[in-house]
PDB file of C-alpha atoms and ligand atoms in Angstrom:
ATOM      1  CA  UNK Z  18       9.578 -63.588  29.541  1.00 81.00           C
ATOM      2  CA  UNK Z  19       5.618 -63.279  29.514  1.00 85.00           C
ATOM      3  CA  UNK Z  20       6.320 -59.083  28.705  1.00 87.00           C
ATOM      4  CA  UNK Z  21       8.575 -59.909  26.065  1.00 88.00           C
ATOM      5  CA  UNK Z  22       6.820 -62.139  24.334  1.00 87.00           C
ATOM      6  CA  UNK Z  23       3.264 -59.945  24.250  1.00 87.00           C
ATOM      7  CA  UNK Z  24       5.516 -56.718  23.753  1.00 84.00           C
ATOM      8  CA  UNK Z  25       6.262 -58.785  20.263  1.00 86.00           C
ATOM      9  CA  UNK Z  26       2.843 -59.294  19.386  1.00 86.00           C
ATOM     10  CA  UNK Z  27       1.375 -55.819  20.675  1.00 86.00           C
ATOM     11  CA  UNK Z  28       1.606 -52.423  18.353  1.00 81.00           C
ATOM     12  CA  UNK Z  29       3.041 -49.565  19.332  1.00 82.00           C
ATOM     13  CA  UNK Z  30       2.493 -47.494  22.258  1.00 82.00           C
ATOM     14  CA  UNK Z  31       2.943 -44.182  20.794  1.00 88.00           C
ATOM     15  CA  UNK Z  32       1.274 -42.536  18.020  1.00 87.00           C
ATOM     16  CA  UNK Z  33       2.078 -41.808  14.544  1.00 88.00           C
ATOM     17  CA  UNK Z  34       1.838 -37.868  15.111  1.00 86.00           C
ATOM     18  CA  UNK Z  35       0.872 -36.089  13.319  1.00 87.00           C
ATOM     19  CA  UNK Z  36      -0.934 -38.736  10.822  1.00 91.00           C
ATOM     20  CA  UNK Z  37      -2.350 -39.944  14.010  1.00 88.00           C
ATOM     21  CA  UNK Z  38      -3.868 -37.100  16.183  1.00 84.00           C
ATOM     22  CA  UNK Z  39      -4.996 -37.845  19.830  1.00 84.00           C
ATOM     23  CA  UNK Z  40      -8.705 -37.433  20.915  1.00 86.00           C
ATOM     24  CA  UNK Z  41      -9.136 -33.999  22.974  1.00 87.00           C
ATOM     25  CA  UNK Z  42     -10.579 -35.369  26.584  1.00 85.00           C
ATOM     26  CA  UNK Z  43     -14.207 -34.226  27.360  1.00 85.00           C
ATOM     27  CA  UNK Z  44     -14.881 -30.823  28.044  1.00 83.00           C
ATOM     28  CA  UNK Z  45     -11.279 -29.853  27.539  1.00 86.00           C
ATOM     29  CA  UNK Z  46     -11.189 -25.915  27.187  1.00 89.00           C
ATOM     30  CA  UNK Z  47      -9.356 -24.878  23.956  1.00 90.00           C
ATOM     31  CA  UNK Z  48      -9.312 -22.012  21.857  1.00 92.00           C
ATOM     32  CA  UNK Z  49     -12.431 -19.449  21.671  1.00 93.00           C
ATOM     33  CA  UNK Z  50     -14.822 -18.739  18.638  1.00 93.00           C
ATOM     34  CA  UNK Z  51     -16.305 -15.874  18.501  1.00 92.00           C
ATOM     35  CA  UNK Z  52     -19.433 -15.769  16.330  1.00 91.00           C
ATOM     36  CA  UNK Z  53     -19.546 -11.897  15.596  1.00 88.00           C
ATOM     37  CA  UNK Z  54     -23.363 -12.496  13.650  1.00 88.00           C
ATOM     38  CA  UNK Z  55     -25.186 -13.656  17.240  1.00 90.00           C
ATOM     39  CA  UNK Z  56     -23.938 -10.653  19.110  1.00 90.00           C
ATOM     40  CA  UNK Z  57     -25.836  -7.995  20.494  1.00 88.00           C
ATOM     41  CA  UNK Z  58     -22.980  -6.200  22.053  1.00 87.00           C
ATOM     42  CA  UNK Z  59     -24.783  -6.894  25.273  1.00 90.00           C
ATOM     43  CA  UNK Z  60     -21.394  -6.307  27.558  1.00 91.00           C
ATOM     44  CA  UNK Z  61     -21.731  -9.242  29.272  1.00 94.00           C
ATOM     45  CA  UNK Z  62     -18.659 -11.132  28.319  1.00 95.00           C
ATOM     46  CA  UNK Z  63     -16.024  -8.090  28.888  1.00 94.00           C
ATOM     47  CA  UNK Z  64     -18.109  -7.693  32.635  1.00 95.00           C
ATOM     48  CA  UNK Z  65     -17.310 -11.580  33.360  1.00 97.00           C
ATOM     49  CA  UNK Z  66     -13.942 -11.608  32.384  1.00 97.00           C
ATOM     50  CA  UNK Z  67     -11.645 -11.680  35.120  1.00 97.00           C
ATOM     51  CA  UNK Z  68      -8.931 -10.783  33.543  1.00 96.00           C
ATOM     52  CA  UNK Z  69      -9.638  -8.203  31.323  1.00 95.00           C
ATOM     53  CA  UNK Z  70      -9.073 -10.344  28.004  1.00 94.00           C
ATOM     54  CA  UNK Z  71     -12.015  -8.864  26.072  1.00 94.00           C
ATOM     55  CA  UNK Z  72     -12.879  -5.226  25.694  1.00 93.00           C
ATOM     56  CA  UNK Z  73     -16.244  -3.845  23.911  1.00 91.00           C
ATOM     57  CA  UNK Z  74     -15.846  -0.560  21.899  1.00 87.00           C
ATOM     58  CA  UNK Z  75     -17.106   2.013  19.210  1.00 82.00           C
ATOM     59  CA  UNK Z  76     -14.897   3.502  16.540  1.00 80.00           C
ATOM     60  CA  UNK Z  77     -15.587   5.835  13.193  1.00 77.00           C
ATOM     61  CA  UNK Z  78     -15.634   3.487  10.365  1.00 74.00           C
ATOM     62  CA  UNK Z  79     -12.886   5.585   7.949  1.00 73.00           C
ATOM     63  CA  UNK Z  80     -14.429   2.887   5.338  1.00 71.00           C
ATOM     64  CA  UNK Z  81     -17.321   4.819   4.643  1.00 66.00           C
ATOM     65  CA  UNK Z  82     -18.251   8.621   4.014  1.00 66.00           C
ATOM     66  CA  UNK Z  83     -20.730   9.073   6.247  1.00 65.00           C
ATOM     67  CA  UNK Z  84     -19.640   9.391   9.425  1.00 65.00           C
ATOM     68  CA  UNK Z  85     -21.044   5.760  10.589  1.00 71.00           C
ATOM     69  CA  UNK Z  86     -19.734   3.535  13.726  1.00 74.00           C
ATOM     70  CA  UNK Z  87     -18.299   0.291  13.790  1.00 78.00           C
ATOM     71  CA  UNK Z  88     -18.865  -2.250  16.910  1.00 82.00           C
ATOM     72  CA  UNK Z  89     -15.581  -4.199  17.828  1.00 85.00           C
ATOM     73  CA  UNK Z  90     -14.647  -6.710  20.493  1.00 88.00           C
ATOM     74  CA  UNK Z  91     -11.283  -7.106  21.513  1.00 92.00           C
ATOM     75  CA  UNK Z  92      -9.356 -10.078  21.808  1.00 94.00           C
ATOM     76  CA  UNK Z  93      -6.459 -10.768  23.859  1.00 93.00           C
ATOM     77  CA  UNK Z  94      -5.252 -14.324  24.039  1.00 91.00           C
ATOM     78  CA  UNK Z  95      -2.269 -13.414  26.183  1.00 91.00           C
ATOM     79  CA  UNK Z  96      -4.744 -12.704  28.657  1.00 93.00           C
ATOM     80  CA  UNK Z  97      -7.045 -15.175  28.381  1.00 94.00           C
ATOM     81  CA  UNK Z  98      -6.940 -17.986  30.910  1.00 94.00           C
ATOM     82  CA  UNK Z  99     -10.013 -20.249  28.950  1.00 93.00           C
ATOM     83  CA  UNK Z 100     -12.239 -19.862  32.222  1.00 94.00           C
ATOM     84  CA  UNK Z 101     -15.234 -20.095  30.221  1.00 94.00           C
ATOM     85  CA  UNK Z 102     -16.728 -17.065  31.705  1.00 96.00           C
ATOM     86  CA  UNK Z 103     -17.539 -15.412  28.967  1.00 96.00           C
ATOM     87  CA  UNK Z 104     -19.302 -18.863  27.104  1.00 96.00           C
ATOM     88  CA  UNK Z 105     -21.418 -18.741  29.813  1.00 96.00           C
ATOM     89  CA  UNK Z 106     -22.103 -14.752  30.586  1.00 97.00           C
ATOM     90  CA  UNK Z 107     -23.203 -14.665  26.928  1.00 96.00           C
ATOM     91  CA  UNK Z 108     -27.131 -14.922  26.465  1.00 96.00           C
ATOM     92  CA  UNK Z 109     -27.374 -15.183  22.817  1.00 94.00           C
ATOM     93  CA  UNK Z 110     -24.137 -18.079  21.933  1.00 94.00           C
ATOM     94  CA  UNK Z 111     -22.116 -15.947  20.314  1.00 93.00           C
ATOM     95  CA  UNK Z 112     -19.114 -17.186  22.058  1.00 94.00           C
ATOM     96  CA  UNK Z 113     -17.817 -20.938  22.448  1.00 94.00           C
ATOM     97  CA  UNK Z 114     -14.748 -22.814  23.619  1.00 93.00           C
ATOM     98  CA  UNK Z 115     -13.597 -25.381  20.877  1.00 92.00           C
ATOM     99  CA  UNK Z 116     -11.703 -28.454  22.202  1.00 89.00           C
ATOM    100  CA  UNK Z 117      -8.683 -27.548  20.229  1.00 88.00           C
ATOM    101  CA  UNK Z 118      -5.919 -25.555  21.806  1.00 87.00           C
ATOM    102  CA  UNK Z 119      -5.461 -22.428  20.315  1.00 85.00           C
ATOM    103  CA  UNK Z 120      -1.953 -22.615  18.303  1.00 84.00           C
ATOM    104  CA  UNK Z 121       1.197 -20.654  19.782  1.00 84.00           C
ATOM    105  CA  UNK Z 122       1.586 -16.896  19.397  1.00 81.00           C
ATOM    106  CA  UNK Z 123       4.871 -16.035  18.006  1.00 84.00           C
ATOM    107  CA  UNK Z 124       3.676 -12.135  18.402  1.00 86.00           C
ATOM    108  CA  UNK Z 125       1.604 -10.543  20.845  1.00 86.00           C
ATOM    109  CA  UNK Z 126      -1.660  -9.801  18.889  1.00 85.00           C
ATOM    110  CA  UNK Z 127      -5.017  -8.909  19.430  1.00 87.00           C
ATOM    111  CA  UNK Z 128      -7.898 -10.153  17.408  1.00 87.00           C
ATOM    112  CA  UNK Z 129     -10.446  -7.066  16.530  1.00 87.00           C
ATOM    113  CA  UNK Z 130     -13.818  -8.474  15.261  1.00 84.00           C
ATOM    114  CA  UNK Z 131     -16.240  -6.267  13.906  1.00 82.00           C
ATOM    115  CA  UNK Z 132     -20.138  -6.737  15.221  1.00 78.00           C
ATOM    116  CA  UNK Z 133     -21.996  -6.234  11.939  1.00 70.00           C
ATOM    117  CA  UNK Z 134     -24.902  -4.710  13.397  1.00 58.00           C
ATOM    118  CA  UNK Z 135     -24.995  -2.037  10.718  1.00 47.00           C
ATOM    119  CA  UNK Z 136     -28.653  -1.139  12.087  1.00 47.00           C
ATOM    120  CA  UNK Z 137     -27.378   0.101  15.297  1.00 47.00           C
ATOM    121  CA  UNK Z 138     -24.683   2.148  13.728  1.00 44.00           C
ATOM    122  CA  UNK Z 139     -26.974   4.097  11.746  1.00 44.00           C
ATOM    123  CA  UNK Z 140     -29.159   4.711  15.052  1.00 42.00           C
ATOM    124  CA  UNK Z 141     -26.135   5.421  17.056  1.00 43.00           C
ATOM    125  CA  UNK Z 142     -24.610   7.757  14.388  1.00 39.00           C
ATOM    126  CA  UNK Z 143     -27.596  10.015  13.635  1.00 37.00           C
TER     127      UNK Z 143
HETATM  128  S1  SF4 L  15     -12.322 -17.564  28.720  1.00 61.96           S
HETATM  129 FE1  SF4 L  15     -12.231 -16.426  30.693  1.00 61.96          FE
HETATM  130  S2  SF4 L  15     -10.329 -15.254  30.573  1.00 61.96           S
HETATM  131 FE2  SF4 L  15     -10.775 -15.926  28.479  1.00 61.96          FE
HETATM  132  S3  SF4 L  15     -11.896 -14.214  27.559  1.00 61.96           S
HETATM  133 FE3  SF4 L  15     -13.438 -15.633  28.421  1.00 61.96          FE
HETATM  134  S4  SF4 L  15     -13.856 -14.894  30.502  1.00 61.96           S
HETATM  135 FE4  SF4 L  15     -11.944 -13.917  29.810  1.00 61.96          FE
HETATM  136  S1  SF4 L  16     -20.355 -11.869  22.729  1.00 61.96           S
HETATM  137 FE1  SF4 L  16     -22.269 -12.291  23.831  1.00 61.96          FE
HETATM  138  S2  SF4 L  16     -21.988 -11.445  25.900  1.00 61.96           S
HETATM  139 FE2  SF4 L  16     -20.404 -10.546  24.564  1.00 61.96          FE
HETATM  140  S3  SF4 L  16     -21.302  -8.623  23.858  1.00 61.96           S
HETATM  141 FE3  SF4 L  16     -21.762 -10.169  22.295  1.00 61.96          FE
HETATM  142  S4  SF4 L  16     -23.779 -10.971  22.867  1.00 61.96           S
HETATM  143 FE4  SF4 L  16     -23.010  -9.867  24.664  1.00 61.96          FE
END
């Protein structure tokens, strides 16, 4: 009788989804931000990777006439197991883990981010 009577008086139990959201926990390992401007294209992330999710490389920029290079950094999130490897590895912050999940793939993709590091490219290109 006593349960009855306070599940009268008590709300809900469950939430109003998806007015009302639930609080991620503490240190709960979502999706990862890459901030491109920080980088140095140091090398340290795609060396503490253990599974092979990010990959550093050079490629001609077919943007431009003049025969310049383009830094990218390769993203797989079909690899990615949110260790946190990389956060850490990386000396200048150029790469966090939100709290949110990342949202579901419906296609295998890889995100290509360009370093914009355009002083490098001219160095590396002449
Ligand atoms: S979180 Fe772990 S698995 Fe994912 S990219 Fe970083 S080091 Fe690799
Ligand atoms: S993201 Fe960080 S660790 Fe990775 S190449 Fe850039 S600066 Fe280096």
């Amino acid at each position: 009788m006593g349960v009855v009577l306070r599940n009268l008086f008590t709300g809900p139990v469950t939430r109003r989804y998806p007015f009302e959201r639930r609080q991620y926990f503490d240190g709960s390992r979502g999706k990862l931000l890459f901030h491109p401007e920080y980088c140095e294209f140091c090398g340290e992330c795609e060396r503490a990777c253990p599974t092979g999710a990010i990959e550093l490389d050079t490629a001609w920029d077919t943007r431009r006439q003049d025969y310049s290079i383009v830094w990218l950094r390769r993203y797989d999130p079909f690899k990615c197991i949110f260790c946190g490897n990389c956060v850490e590895a990386c000396p200048y912050g150029a790469i966090e883990l939100a709290e949110e999940p990342a949202a579901p793939g419906y296609r295998k993709e890889i995100s290509v981010d360009e370093i914009p590091n355009w002083q490098w490219t001219e160095w590396v290109a002449s």
